[in-house]
Amino acid sequence: MTDLQVVKERQNSKARQWELALNKLYINFCDYSKDALEAFGDEDIHQARVNCRKLLTLLSILDPEHLVTADLYSAFKQAQKRLGKVRDADVLIESFKDRHHQAKEAGEAKTAKLLKAVIRHQKVKRKKYRKKLAAELPKLSGQALNGQWEAFLSRDLEGLAAKKDANVVMRELEVAFEQKKKACKTVFKGPEAESKESFDALHELRIAAKELRYTASAAGFALSQKFHAHEDIYKEIQEQLGIINDKRIWLEILQSIGREELGAGRKVWTEFTDSLSAEVLEALHHNEVVQFPGN
């Protein structure tokens, strides 16, 4: 076998690895999307979104500027957005159902009533999100996308895979994460430690952790051994920072709806929103990713 043949064989082998990984995610995405549209099951929505996110991750490694994969990337991005709206509503509703149950158990009737109103309001929003998902997802998955997908695999994948090293991408993401972590520490040391700037910095850090987690998971077949533990490491970091972000978003949602819309009295409204604000600050102060001064 000539040197040229050896190089070609390696390229073909590399492309086959990418094709197997991509196809598995694509089939999962299409199957879960189909199931999600039948009953909007929580797990089907979640898995469709996860597989879609991993597809976006791999396409971004292969084609960072989306010069070749623009149409595919746009379709998956739109699908992820629609799935995400429903998924986020599902998570919020379940969380507030738990809070509603706890309030009832504690005999806090007025708080329970407020939480019930929030749940009803969010179910109306979720119904709208589900309607948009039902209208758009069939165009963004399955038969509607198969032709583009097959063309990408047969025409573009080999050339893209030959030029890319997922290990380089992982290292770049590590550097970006550390830079964002440093930015968080700087904000925490200043007068804006409990401000919107602080929460926004942590949100950016969470996104950086999420990118590392999904890259380690989706591109594991192409990564060196030293990166194989990254999925678990950054999943834990992402989830810890996610608790802070979720609580802050829930508080913002409550405030955007408003007390009068939910039919809540001023006292119970103030008590509950103050309590949720305290939870947000407690999660901020006690996160283990970026130590808060004095903790």
PDB file of C-alpha atoms in Angstrom:
ATOM      1  CA  MET A   1       0.000   0.000   0.000  1.00  0.00           C
ATOM      2  CA  THR A   2       1.436   3.413  -0.981  1.00  0.00           C
ATOM      3  CA  ASP A   3       1.685   6.362   1.400  1.00  0.00           C
ATOM      4  CA  LEU A   4      -1.157   8.041  -0.488  1.00  0.00           C
ATOM      5  CA  GLN A   5      -3.335   4.983  -0.072  1.00  0.00           C
ATOM      6  CA  VAL A   6      -2.568   4.858   3.655  1.00  0.00           C
ATOM      7  CA  VAL A   7      -3.599   8.508   4.055  1.00  0.00           C
ATOM      8  CA  LYS A   8      -6.773   7.904   2.074  1.00  0.00           C
ATOM      9  CA  GLU A   9      -7.650   4.855   4.152  1.00  0.00           C
ATOM     10  CA  ARG A  10      -7.206   6.848   7.359  1.00  0.00           C
ATOM     11  CA  GLN A  11      -9.437   9.597   6.006  1.00  0.00           C
ATOM     12  CA  ASN A  12     -12.103   7.081   5.055  1.00  0.00           C
ATOM     13  CA  SER A  13     -11.919   5.462   8.481  1.00  0.00           C
ATOM     14  CA  LYS A  14     -12.233   8.843  10.185  1.00  0.00           C
ATOM     15  CA  ALA A  15     -15.213   9.793   8.006  1.00  0.00           C
ATOM     16  CA  ARG A  16     -16.919   6.473   8.811  1.00  0.00           C
ATOM     17  CA  GLN A  17     -16.550   7.158  12.535  1.00  0.00           C
ATOM     18  CA  TRP A  18     -18.160  10.559  12.109  1.00  0.00           C
ATOM     19  CA  GLU A  19     -20.918   9.122   9.928  1.00  0.00           C
ATOM     20  CA  LEU A  20     -21.805   6.439  12.474  1.00  0.00           C
ATOM     21  CA  ALA A  21     -21.949   8.963  15.310  1.00  0.00           C
ATOM     22  CA  LEU A  22     -23.941  11.510  13.311  1.00  0.00           C
ATOM     23  CA  ASN A  23     -26.402   8.962  11.955  1.00  0.00           C
ATOM     24  CA  LYS A  24     -27.121   7.558  15.395  1.00  0.00           C
ATOM     25  CA  LEU A  25     -27.957  11.030  16.689  1.00  0.00           C
ATOM     26  CA  TYR A  26     -30.009  11.849  13.606  1.00  0.00           C
ATOM     27  CA  ILE A  27     -32.111   8.680  13.858  1.00  0.00           C
ATOM     28  CA  ASN A  28     -32.662   9.287  17.582  1.00  0.00           C
ATOM     29  CA  PHE A  29     -33.646  12.891  16.927  1.00  0.00           C
ATOM     30  CA  CYS A  30     -36.182  11.909  14.257  1.00  0.00           C
ATOM     31  CA  ASP A  31     -37.639   9.044  16.310  1.00  0.00           C
ATOM     32  CA  TYR A  32     -38.000  11.068  19.501  1.00  0.00           C
ATOM     33  CA  SER A  33     -39.420  13.999  17.541  1.00  0.00           C
ATOM     34  CA  LYS A  34     -42.090  11.748  16.056  1.00  0.00           C
ATOM     35  CA  ASP A  35     -42.957  10.357  19.500  1.00  0.00           C
ATOM     36  CA  ALA A  36     -42.958  13.847  21.014  1.00  0.00           C
ATOM     37  CA  LEU A  37     -45.586  15.043  18.564  1.00  0.00           C
ATOM     38  CA  GLU A  38     -47.907  12.165  19.441  1.00  0.00           C
ATOM     39  CA  ALA A  39     -48.325  12.966  23.135  1.00  0.00           C
ATOM     40  CA  PHE A  40     -45.799  15.704  24.065  1.00  0.00           C
ATOM     41  CA  GLY A  41     -44.269  13.326  26.626  1.00  0.00           C
ATOM     42  CA  ASP A  42     -41.682  14.967  28.873  1.00  0.00           C
ATOM     43  CA  GLU A  43     -38.977  12.403  28.138  1.00  0.00           C
ATOM     44  CA  ASP A  44     -39.619  12.387  24.376  1.00  0.00           C
ATOM     45  CA  ILE A  45     -39.339  16.190  24.275  1.00  0.00           C
ATOM     46  CA  HIS A  46     -36.181  16.049  26.399  1.00  0.00           C
ATOM     47  CA  GLN A  47     -34.481  13.335  24.324  1.00  0.00           C
ATOM     48  CA  ALA A  48     -35.385  14.961  21.010  1.00  0.00           C
ATOM     49  CA  ARG A  49     -33.831  18.178  22.295  1.00  0.00           C
ATOM     50  CA  VAL A  50     -30.685  16.456  23.621  1.00  0.00           C
ATOM     51  CA  ASN A  51     -30.021  14.595  20.368  1.00  0.00           C
ATOM     52  CA  CYS A  52     -30.675  17.771  18.395  1.00  0.00           C
ATOM     53  CA  ARG A  53     -28.203  19.652  20.605  1.00  0.00           C
ATOM     54  CA  LYS A  54     -25.558  16.986  19.998  1.00  0.00           C
ATOM     55  CA  LEU A  55     -26.109  17.188  16.239  1.00  0.00           C
ATOM     56  CA  LEU A  56     -25.579  20.946  16.413  1.00  0.00           C
ATOM     57  CA  THR A  57     -22.407  20.352  18.424  1.00  0.00           C
ATOM     58  CA  LEU A  58     -20.898  17.958  15.872  1.00  0.00           C
ATOM     59  CA  LEU A  59     -21.855  20.138  12.905  1.00  0.00           C
ATOM     60  CA  SER A  60     -20.188  23.096  14.637  1.00  0.00           C
ATOM     61  CA  ILE A  61     -16.978  21.100  15.059  1.00  0.00           C
ATOM     62  CA  LEU A  62     -16.964  20.074  11.397  1.00  0.00           C
ATOM     63  CA  ASP A  63     -18.081  23.407   9.983  1.00  0.00           C
ATOM     64  CA  PRO A  64     -17.689  26.241  12.545  1.00  0.00           C
ATOM     65  CA  GLU A  65     -18.814  28.967  10.144  1.00  0.00           C
ATOM     66  CA  HIS A  66     -21.673  26.809   8.767  1.00  0.00           C
ATOM     67  CA  LEU A  67     -20.549  27.544   5.221  1.00  0.00           C
ATOM     68  CA  VAL A  68     -21.355  24.019   4.024  1.00  0.00           C
ATOM     69  CA  THR A  69     -23.994  22.944   6.552  1.00  0.00           C
ATOM     70  CA  ALA A  70     -26.017  26.172   6.763  1.00  0.00           C
ATOM     71  CA  ASP A  71     -29.407  24.673   5.831  1.00  0.00           C
ATOM     72  CA  LEU A  72     -29.014  21.628   8.071  1.00  0.00           C
ATOM     73  CA  TYR A  73     -27.713  23.683  10.964  1.00  0.00           C
ATOM     74  CA  SER A  74     -30.586  26.171  10.624  1.00  0.00           C
ATOM     75  CA  ALA A  75     -33.174  23.360  10.647  1.00  0.00           C
ATOM     76  CA  PHE A  76     -31.713  21.729  13.759  1.00  0.00           C
ATOM     77  CA  LYS A  77     -31.350  25.106  15.471  1.00  0.00           C
ATOM     78  CA  GLN A  78     -35.006  25.932  14.857  1.00  0.00           C
ATOM     79  CA  ALA A  79     -36.068  22.483  16.075  1.00  0.00           C
ATOM     80  CA  GLN A  80     -33.980  22.916  19.216  1.00  0.00           C
ATOM     81  CA  LYS A  81     -35.596  26.292  19.872  1.00  0.00           C
ATOM     82  CA  ARG A  82     -39.139  24.931  19.584  1.00  0.00           C
ATOM     83  CA  LEU A  83     -38.340  21.844  21.661  1.00  0.00           C
ATOM     84  CA  GLY A  84     -36.611  24.035  24.233  1.00  0.00           C
ATOM     85  CA  LYS A  85     -39.650  26.267  24.734  1.00  0.00           C
ATOM     86  CA  VAL A  86     -41.817  23.255  25.553  1.00  0.00           C
ATOM     87  CA  ARG A  87     -39.129  21.603  27.679  1.00  0.00           C
ATOM     88  CA  ASP A  88     -38.498  24.742  29.756  1.00  0.00           C
ATOM     89  CA  ALA A  89     -42.240  25.109  30.364  1.00  0.00           C
ATOM     90  CA  ASP A  90     -42.426  21.450  31.420  1.00  0.00           C
ATOM     91  CA  VAL A  91     -39.603  21.930  33.928  1.00  0.00           C
ATOM     92  CA  LEU A  92     -41.085  25.107  35.393  1.00  0.00           C
ATOM     93  CA  ILE A  93     -44.552  23.578  35.742  1.00  0.00           C
ATOM     94  CA  GLU A  94     -43.200  20.471  37.501  1.00  0.00           C
ATOM     95  CA  SER A  95     -41.125  22.596  39.864  1.00  0.00           C
ATOM     96  CA  PHE A  96     -44.106  24.764  40.794  1.00  0.00           C
ATOM     97  CA  LYS A  97     -46.286  21.667  41.212  1.00  0.00           C
ATOM     98  CA  ASP A  98     -43.790  20.478  43.836  1.00  0.00           C
ATOM     99  CA  ARG A  99     -43.895  23.866  45.533  1.00  0.00           C
ATOM    100  CA  HIS A 100     -47.708  23.821  45.399  1.00  0.00           C
ATOM    101  CA  HIS A 101     -47.769  20.408  47.080  1.00  0.00           C
ATOM    102  CA  GLN A 102     -45.358  21.582  49.789  1.00  0.00           C
ATOM    103  CA  ALA A 103     -47.441  24.708  50.447  1.00  0.00           C
ATOM    104  CA  LYS A 104     -50.602  22.616  50.811  1.00  0.00           C
ATOM    105  CA  GLU A 105     -48.831  20.190  53.164  1.00  0.00           C
ATOM    106  CA  ALA A 106     -47.669  23.140  55.268  1.00  0.00           C
ATOM    107  CA  GLY A 107     -51.188  24.616  55.422  1.00  0.00           C
ATOM    108  CA  GLU A 108     -50.152  27.718  53.457  1.00  0.00           C
ATOM    109  CA  ALA A 109     -53.417  28.063  51.545  1.00  0.00           C
ATOM    110  CA  LYS A 110     -52.770  31.513  50.065  1.00  0.00           C
ATOM    111  CA  THR A 111     -49.301  30.553  48.818  1.00  0.00           C
ATOM    112  CA  ALA A 112     -50.733  27.343  47.363  1.00  0.00           C
ATOM    113  CA  LYS A 113     -53.384  29.387  45.560  1.00  0.00           C
ATOM    114  CA  LEU A 114     -50.721  31.678  44.090  1.00  0.00           C
ATOM    115  CA  LEU A 115     -48.677  28.718  42.897  1.00  0.00           C
ATOM    116  CA  LYS A 116     -51.760  27.120  41.339  1.00  0.00           C
ATOM    117  CA  ALA A 117     -52.360  30.349  39.416  1.00  0.00           C
ATOM    118  CA  VAL A 118     -48.749  30.332  38.161  1.00  0.00           C
ATOM    119  CA  ILE A 119     -49.149  26.717  37.000  1.00  0.00           C
ATOM    120  CA  ARG A 120     -52.382  27.535  35.137  1.00  0.00           C
ATOM    121  CA  HIS A 121     -50.749  30.544  33.490  1.00  0.00           C
ATOM    122  CA  GLN A 122     -47.737  28.503  32.366  1.00  0.00           C
ATOM    123  CA  LYS A 123     -49.917  25.689  31.042  1.00  0.00           C
ATOM    124  CA  VAL A 124     -51.576  28.221  28.739  1.00  0.00           C
ATOM    125  CA  LYS A 125     -48.119  29.338  27.548  1.00  0.00           C
ATOM    126  CA  ARG A 126     -47.033  25.724  27.089  1.00  0.00           C
ATOM    127  CA  LYS A 127     -50.119  25.023  24.995  1.00  0.00           C
ATOM    128  CA  LYS A 128     -49.012  27.786  22.605  1.00  0.00           C
ATOM    129  CA  TYR A 129     -45.468  26.413  22.501  1.00  0.00           C
ATOM    130  CA  ARG A 130     -46.778  22.909  21.783  1.00  0.00           C
ATOM    131  CA  LYS A 131     -48.936  24.264  18.964  1.00  0.00           C
ATOM    132  CA  LYS A 132     -45.917  25.931  17.341  1.00  0.00           C
ATOM    133  CA  LEU A 133     -43.854  22.768  17.842  1.00  0.00           C
ATOM    134  CA  ALA A 134     -46.560  20.629  16.216  1.00  0.00           C
ATOM    135  CA  ALA A 135     -46.697  23.019  13.256  1.00  0.00           C
ATOM    136  CA  GLU A 136     -42.946  23.346  12.690  1.00  0.00           C
ATOM    137  CA  LEU A 137     -41.198  20.169  13.878  1.00  0.00           C
ATOM    138  CA  PRO A 138     -42.534  17.898  11.090  1.00  0.00           C
ATOM    139  CA  LYS A 139     -40.828  20.227   8.604  1.00  0.00           C
ATOM    140  CA  LEU A 140     -37.585  20.086  10.606  1.00  0.00           C
ATOM    141  CA  SER A 141     -37.258  16.328  11.100  1.00  0.00           C
ATOM    142  CA  GLY A 142     -37.892  13.002   9.381  1.00  0.00           C
ATOM    143  CA  GLN A 143     -38.771  12.892   5.670  1.00  0.00           C
ATOM    144  CA  ALA A 144     -38.610  16.643   5.268  1.00  0.00           C
ATOM    145  CA  LEU A 145     -34.920  16.610   6.169  1.00  0.00           C
ATOM    146  CA  ASN A 146     -33.770  13.194   4.929  1.00  0.00           C
ATOM    147  CA  GLY A 147     -32.719  14.347   1.462  1.00  0.00           C
ATOM    148  CA  GLN A 148     -30.500  17.108   2.834  1.00  0.00           C
ATOM    149  CA  TRP A 149     -29.064  14.764   5.432  1.00  0.00           C
ATOM    150  CA  GLU A 150     -28.144  12.046   2.931  1.00  0.00           C
ATOM    151  CA  ALA A 151     -26.596  14.601   0.600  1.00  0.00           C
ATOM    152  CA  PHE A 152     -24.480  15.970   3.447  1.00  0.00           C
ATOM    153  CA  LEU A 153     -23.221  12.500   4.417  1.00  0.00           C
ATOM    154  CA  SER A 154     -22.355  11.446   0.872  1.00  0.00           C
ATOM    155  CA  ARG A 155     -21.072  14.744  -0.514  1.00  0.00           C
ATOM    156  CA  ASP A 156     -19.593  16.852   2.311  1.00  0.00           C
ATOM    157  CA  LEU A 157     -18.771  14.791   5.369  1.00  0.00           C
ATOM    158  CA  GLU A 158     -15.521  13.151   4.261  1.00  0.00           C
ATOM    159  CA  GLY A 159     -13.896  16.419   3.281  1.00  0.00           C
ATOM    160  CA  LEU A 160     -14.969  18.180   6.471  1.00  0.00           C
ATOM    161  CA  ALA A 161     -13.938  15.319   8.760  1.00  0.00           C
ATOM    162  CA  ALA A 162     -10.463  15.109   7.200  1.00  0.00           C
ATOM    163  CA  LYS A 163      -9.722  18.702   8.202  1.00  0.00           C
ATOM    164  CA  LYS A 164     -10.992  18.711  11.787  1.00  0.00           C
ATOM    165  CA  ASP A 165      -9.574  17.570  15.102  1.00  0.00           C
ATOM    166  CA  ALA A 166     -12.134  17.469  17.926  1.00  0.00           C
ATOM    167  CA  ASN A 167      -9.293  17.588  20.482  1.00  0.00           C
ATOM    168  CA  VAL A 168      -8.332  21.072  19.316  1.00  0.00           C
ATOM    169  CA  VAL A 169     -11.943  22.206  19.723  1.00  0.00           C
ATOM    170  CA  MET A 170     -12.083  20.772  23.255  1.00  0.00           C
ATOM    171  CA  ARG A 171      -8.929  22.609  24.236  1.00  0.00           C
ATOM    172  CA  GLU A 172     -10.331  25.877  22.866  1.00  0.00           C
ATOM    173  CA  LEU A 173     -13.536  25.339  24.851  1.00  0.00           C
ATOM    174  CA  GLU A 174     -11.506  24.665  28.010  1.00  0.00           C
ATOM    175  CA  VAL A 175      -9.652  27.952  27.554  1.00  0.00           C
ATOM    176  CA  ALA A 176     -12.937  29.819  26.985  1.00  0.00           C
ATOM    177  CA  PHE A 177     -14.418  28.259  30.126  1.00  0.00           C
ATOM    178  CA  GLU A 178     -11.447  29.298  32.263  1.00  0.00           C
ATOM    179  CA  GLN A 179     -11.622  32.848  30.893  1.00  0.00           C
ATOM    180  CA  LYS A 180     -15.311  33.092  31.785  1.00  0.00           C
ATOM    181  CA  LYS A 181     -14.603  31.632  35.232  1.00  0.00           C
ATOM    182  CA  LYS A 182     -11.964  34.304  35.778  1.00  0.00           C
ATOM    183  CA  ALA A 183     -14.478  36.971  34.703  1.00  0.00           C
ATOM    184  CA  CYS A 184     -16.967  35.645  37.286  1.00  0.00           C
ATOM    185  CA  LYS A 185     -14.369  35.825  40.055  1.00  0.00           C
ATOM    186  CA  THR A 186     -13.598  39.414  39.107  1.00  0.00           C
ATOM    187  CA  VAL A 187     -17.276  40.425  39.265  1.00  0.00           C
ATOM    188  CA  PHE A 188     -17.718  38.632  42.603  1.00  0.00           C
ATOM    189  CA  LYS A 189     -14.901  40.674  44.150  1.00  0.00           C
ATOM    190  CA  GLY A 190     -16.437  44.011  43.161  1.00  0.00           C
ATOM    191  CA  PRO A 191     -19.490  46.040  44.188  1.00  0.00           C
ATOM    192  CA  GLU A 192     -21.613  44.236  41.536  1.00  0.00           C
ATOM    193  CA  ALA A 193     -21.297  40.854  43.319  1.00  0.00           C
ATOM    194  CA  GLU A 194     -25.075  40.379  43.645  1.00  0.00           C
ATOM    195  CA  SER A 195     -26.111  42.338  40.568  1.00  0.00           C
ATOM    196  CA  LYS A 196     -27.493  41.366  37.166  1.00  0.00           C
ATOM    197  CA  GLU A 197     -23.906  41.531  35.882  1.00  0.00           C
ATOM    198  CA  SER A 198     -22.942  38.769  38.297  1.00  0.00           C
ATOM    199  CA  PHE A 199     -25.812  36.507  37.263  1.00  0.00           C
ATOM    200  CA  ASP A 200     -25.133  37.175  33.587  1.00  0.00           C
ATOM    201  CA  ALA A 201     -21.469  36.211  34.072  1.00  0.00           C
ATOM    202  CA  LEU A 202     -22.518  32.949  35.716  1.00  0.00           C
ATOM    203  CA  HIS A 203     -24.988  32.324  32.904  1.00  0.00           C
ATOM    204  CA  GLU A 204     -22.164  32.683  30.369  1.00  0.00           C
ATOM    205  CA  LEU A 205     -20.065  30.277  32.437  1.00  0.00           C
ATOM    206  CA  ARG A 206     -22.939  27.770  32.465  1.00  0.00           C
ATOM    207  CA  ILE A 207     -23.196  27.951  28.671  1.00  0.00           C
ATOM    208  CA  ALA A 208     -19.431  27.355  28.393  1.00  0.00           C
ATOM    209  CA  ALA A 209     -19.748  24.297  30.659  1.00  0.00           C
ATOM    210  CA  LYS A 210     -22.665  23.057  28.578  1.00  0.00           C
ATOM    211  CA  GLU A 211     -20.619  23.322  25.378  1.00  0.00           C
ATOM    212  CA  LEU A 212     -17.815  21.304  26.957  1.00  0.00           C
ATOM    213  CA  ARG A 213     -20.239  18.680  28.272  1.00  0.00           C
ATOM    214  CA  TYR A 214     -22.005  18.185  24.949  1.00  0.00           C
ATOM    215  CA  THR A 215     -18.783  18.175  22.958  1.00  0.00           C
ATOM    216  CA  ALA A 216     -17.303  15.530  25.266  1.00  0.00           C
ATOM    217  CA  SER A 217     -20.471  13.458  24.902  1.00  0.00           C
ATOM    218  CA  ALA A 218     -21.202  13.845  21.194  1.00  0.00           C
ATOM    219  CA  ALA A 219     -17.584  13.712  19.989  1.00  0.00           C
ATOM    220  CA  GLY A 220     -16.290  11.123  22.457  1.00  0.00           C
ATOM    221  CA  PHE A 221     -15.413   8.760  19.585  1.00  0.00           C
ATOM    222  CA  ALA A 222     -12.936  11.331  18.240  1.00  0.00           C
ATOM    223  CA  LEU A 223     -11.394  12.544  21.510  1.00  0.00           C
ATOM    224  CA  SER A 224      -8.223  11.614  23.372  1.00  0.00           C
ATOM    225  CA  GLN A 225      -8.520   9.644  26.609  1.00  0.00           C
ATOM    226  CA  LYS A 226      -7.751  12.738  28.694  1.00  0.00           C
ATOM    227  CA  PHE A 227     -11.097  14.264  27.673  1.00  0.00           C
ATOM    228  CA  HIS A 228     -13.274  11.225  28.395  1.00  0.00           C
ATOM    229  CA  ALA A 229     -14.195  12.342  31.928  1.00  0.00           C
ATOM    230  CA  HIS A 230     -15.219  15.813  30.788  1.00  0.00           C
ATOM    231  CA  GLU A 231     -18.857  14.914  30.174  1.00  0.00           C
ATOM    232  CA  ASP A 232     -19.443  14.069  33.847  1.00  0.00           C
ATOM    233  CA  ILE A 233     -17.261  16.897  35.161  1.00  0.00           C
ATOM    234  CA  TYR A 234     -18.951  19.633  33.179  1.00  0.00           C
ATOM    235  CA  LYS A 235     -22.430  18.148  33.527  1.00  0.00           C
ATOM    236  CA  GLU A 236     -22.099  18.597  37.296  1.00  0.00           C
ATOM    237  CA  ILE A 237     -20.867  22.170  36.847  1.00  0.00           C
ATOM    238  CA  GLN A 238     -23.650  22.975  34.372  1.00  0.00           C
ATOM    239  CA  GLU A 239     -26.335  21.568  36.663  1.00  0.00           C
ATOM    240  CA  GLN A 240     -25.058  23.470  39.694  1.00  0.00           C
ATOM    241  CA  LEU A 241     -25.037  26.751  37.795  1.00  0.00           C
ATOM    242  CA  GLY A 242     -28.362  25.810  36.219  1.00  0.00           C
ATOM    243  CA  ILE A 243     -30.058  25.837  39.626  1.00  0.00           C
ATOM    244  CA  ILE A 244     -29.095  29.501  40.043  1.00  0.00           C
ATOM    245  CA  ASN A 245     -30.214  30.373  36.522  1.00  0.00           C
ATOM    246  CA  ASP A 246     -33.537  28.512  36.802  1.00  0.00           C
ATOM    247  CA  LYS A 247     -34.508  30.193  40.061  1.00  0.00           C
ATOM    248  CA  ARG A 248     -33.624  33.609  38.656  1.00  0.00           C
ATOM    249  CA  ILE A 249     -35.671  32.966  35.492  1.00  0.00           C
ATOM    250  CA  TRP A 250     -38.644  31.744  37.524  1.00  0.00           C
ATOM    251  CA  LEU A 251     -38.524  34.936  39.590  1.00  0.00           C
ATOM    252  CA  GLU A 252     -38.354  37.026  36.414  1.00  0.00           C
ATOM    253  CA  ILE A 253     -41.315  35.115  34.954  1.00  0.00           C
ATOM    254  CA  LEU A 254     -43.370  35.766  38.087  1.00  0.00           C
ATOM    255  CA  GLN A 255     -42.527  39.451  38.005  1.00  0.00           C
ATOM    256  CA  SER A 256     -43.331  39.697  34.291  1.00  0.00           C
ATOM    257  CA  ILE A 257     -46.770  38.124  34.861  1.00  0.00           C
ATOM    258  CA  GLY A 258     -47.485  40.376  37.813  1.00  0.00           C
ATOM    259  CA  ARG A 259     -49.419  40.066  41.041  1.00  0.00           C
ATOM    260  CA  GLU A 260     -52.750  41.281  39.713  1.00  0.00           C
ATOM    261  CA  GLU A 261     -52.754  38.898  36.743  1.00  0.00           C
ATOM    262  CA  LEU A 262     -52.341  35.988  39.160  1.00  0.00           C
ATOM    263  CA  GLY A 263     -54.984  37.291  41.564  1.00  0.00           C
ATOM    264  CA  ALA A 264     -52.620  37.296  44.530  1.00  0.00           C
ATOM    265  CA  GLY A 265     -52.826  39.493  47.591  1.00  0.00           C
ATOM    266  CA  ARG A 266     -49.993  41.926  48.194  1.00  0.00           C
ATOM    267  CA  LYS A 267     -48.784  40.205  51.370  1.00  0.00           C
ATOM    268  CA  VAL A 268     -48.595  36.650  49.986  1.00  0.00           C
ATOM    269  CA  TRP A 269     -47.045  37.971  46.752  1.00  0.00           C
ATOM    270  CA  THR A 270     -44.333  39.868  48.631  1.00  0.00           C
ATOM    271  CA  GLU A 271     -43.614  36.939  50.938  1.00  0.00           C
ATOM    272  CA  PHE A 272     -43.288  34.455  48.087  1.00  0.00           C
ATOM    273  CA  THR A 273     -41.213  36.634  45.747  1.00  0.00           C
ATOM    274  CA  ASP A 274     -38.951  37.635  48.644  1.00  0.00           C
ATOM    275  CA  SER A 275     -38.528  33.954  49.510  1.00  0.00           C
ATOM    276  CA  LEU A 276     -37.647  33.087  45.910  1.00  0.00           C
ATOM    277  CA  SER A 277     -35.208  36.018  45.765  1.00  0.00           C
ATOM    278  CA  ALA A 278     -33.537  34.673  48.902  1.00  0.00           C
ATOM    279  CA  GLU A 279     -33.250  31.235  47.266  1.00  0.00           C
ATOM    280  CA  VAL A 280     -31.540  32.800  44.255  1.00  0.00           C
ATOM    281  CA  LEU A 281     -28.987  34.620  46.426  1.00  0.00           C
ATOM    282  CA  GLU A 282     -28.395  31.538  48.569  1.00  0.00           C
ATOM    283  CA  ALA A 283     -27.698  29.446  45.449  1.00  0.00           C
ATOM    284  CA  LEU A 284     -25.378  32.189  44.193  1.00  0.00           C
ATOM    285  CA  HIS A 285     -23.425  32.365  47.455  1.00  0.00           C
ATOM    286  CA  HIS A 286     -23.125  28.615  47.952  1.00  0.00           C
ATOM    287  CA  ASN A 287     -22.256  27.401  44.463  1.00  0.00           C
ATOM    288  CA  GLU A 288     -19.000  25.440  44.398  1.00  0.00           C
ATOM    289  CA  VAL A 289     -17.944  26.375  40.874  1.00  0.00           C
ATOM    290  CA  VAL A 290     -16.903  29.955  41.589  1.00  0.00           C
ATOM    291  CA  GLN A 291     -16.451  30.567  45.310  1.00  0.00           C
ATOM    292  CA  PHE A 292     -18.249  33.620  46.629  1.00  0.00           C
ATOM    293  CA  PRO A 293     -16.050  35.822  48.853  1.00  0.00           C
ATOM    294  CA  GLY A 294     -16.681  35.169  52.531  1.00  0.00           C
ATOM    295  CA  ASN A 295     -18.231  31.705  52.031  1.00  0.00           C
TER     296      ASN A 295
END
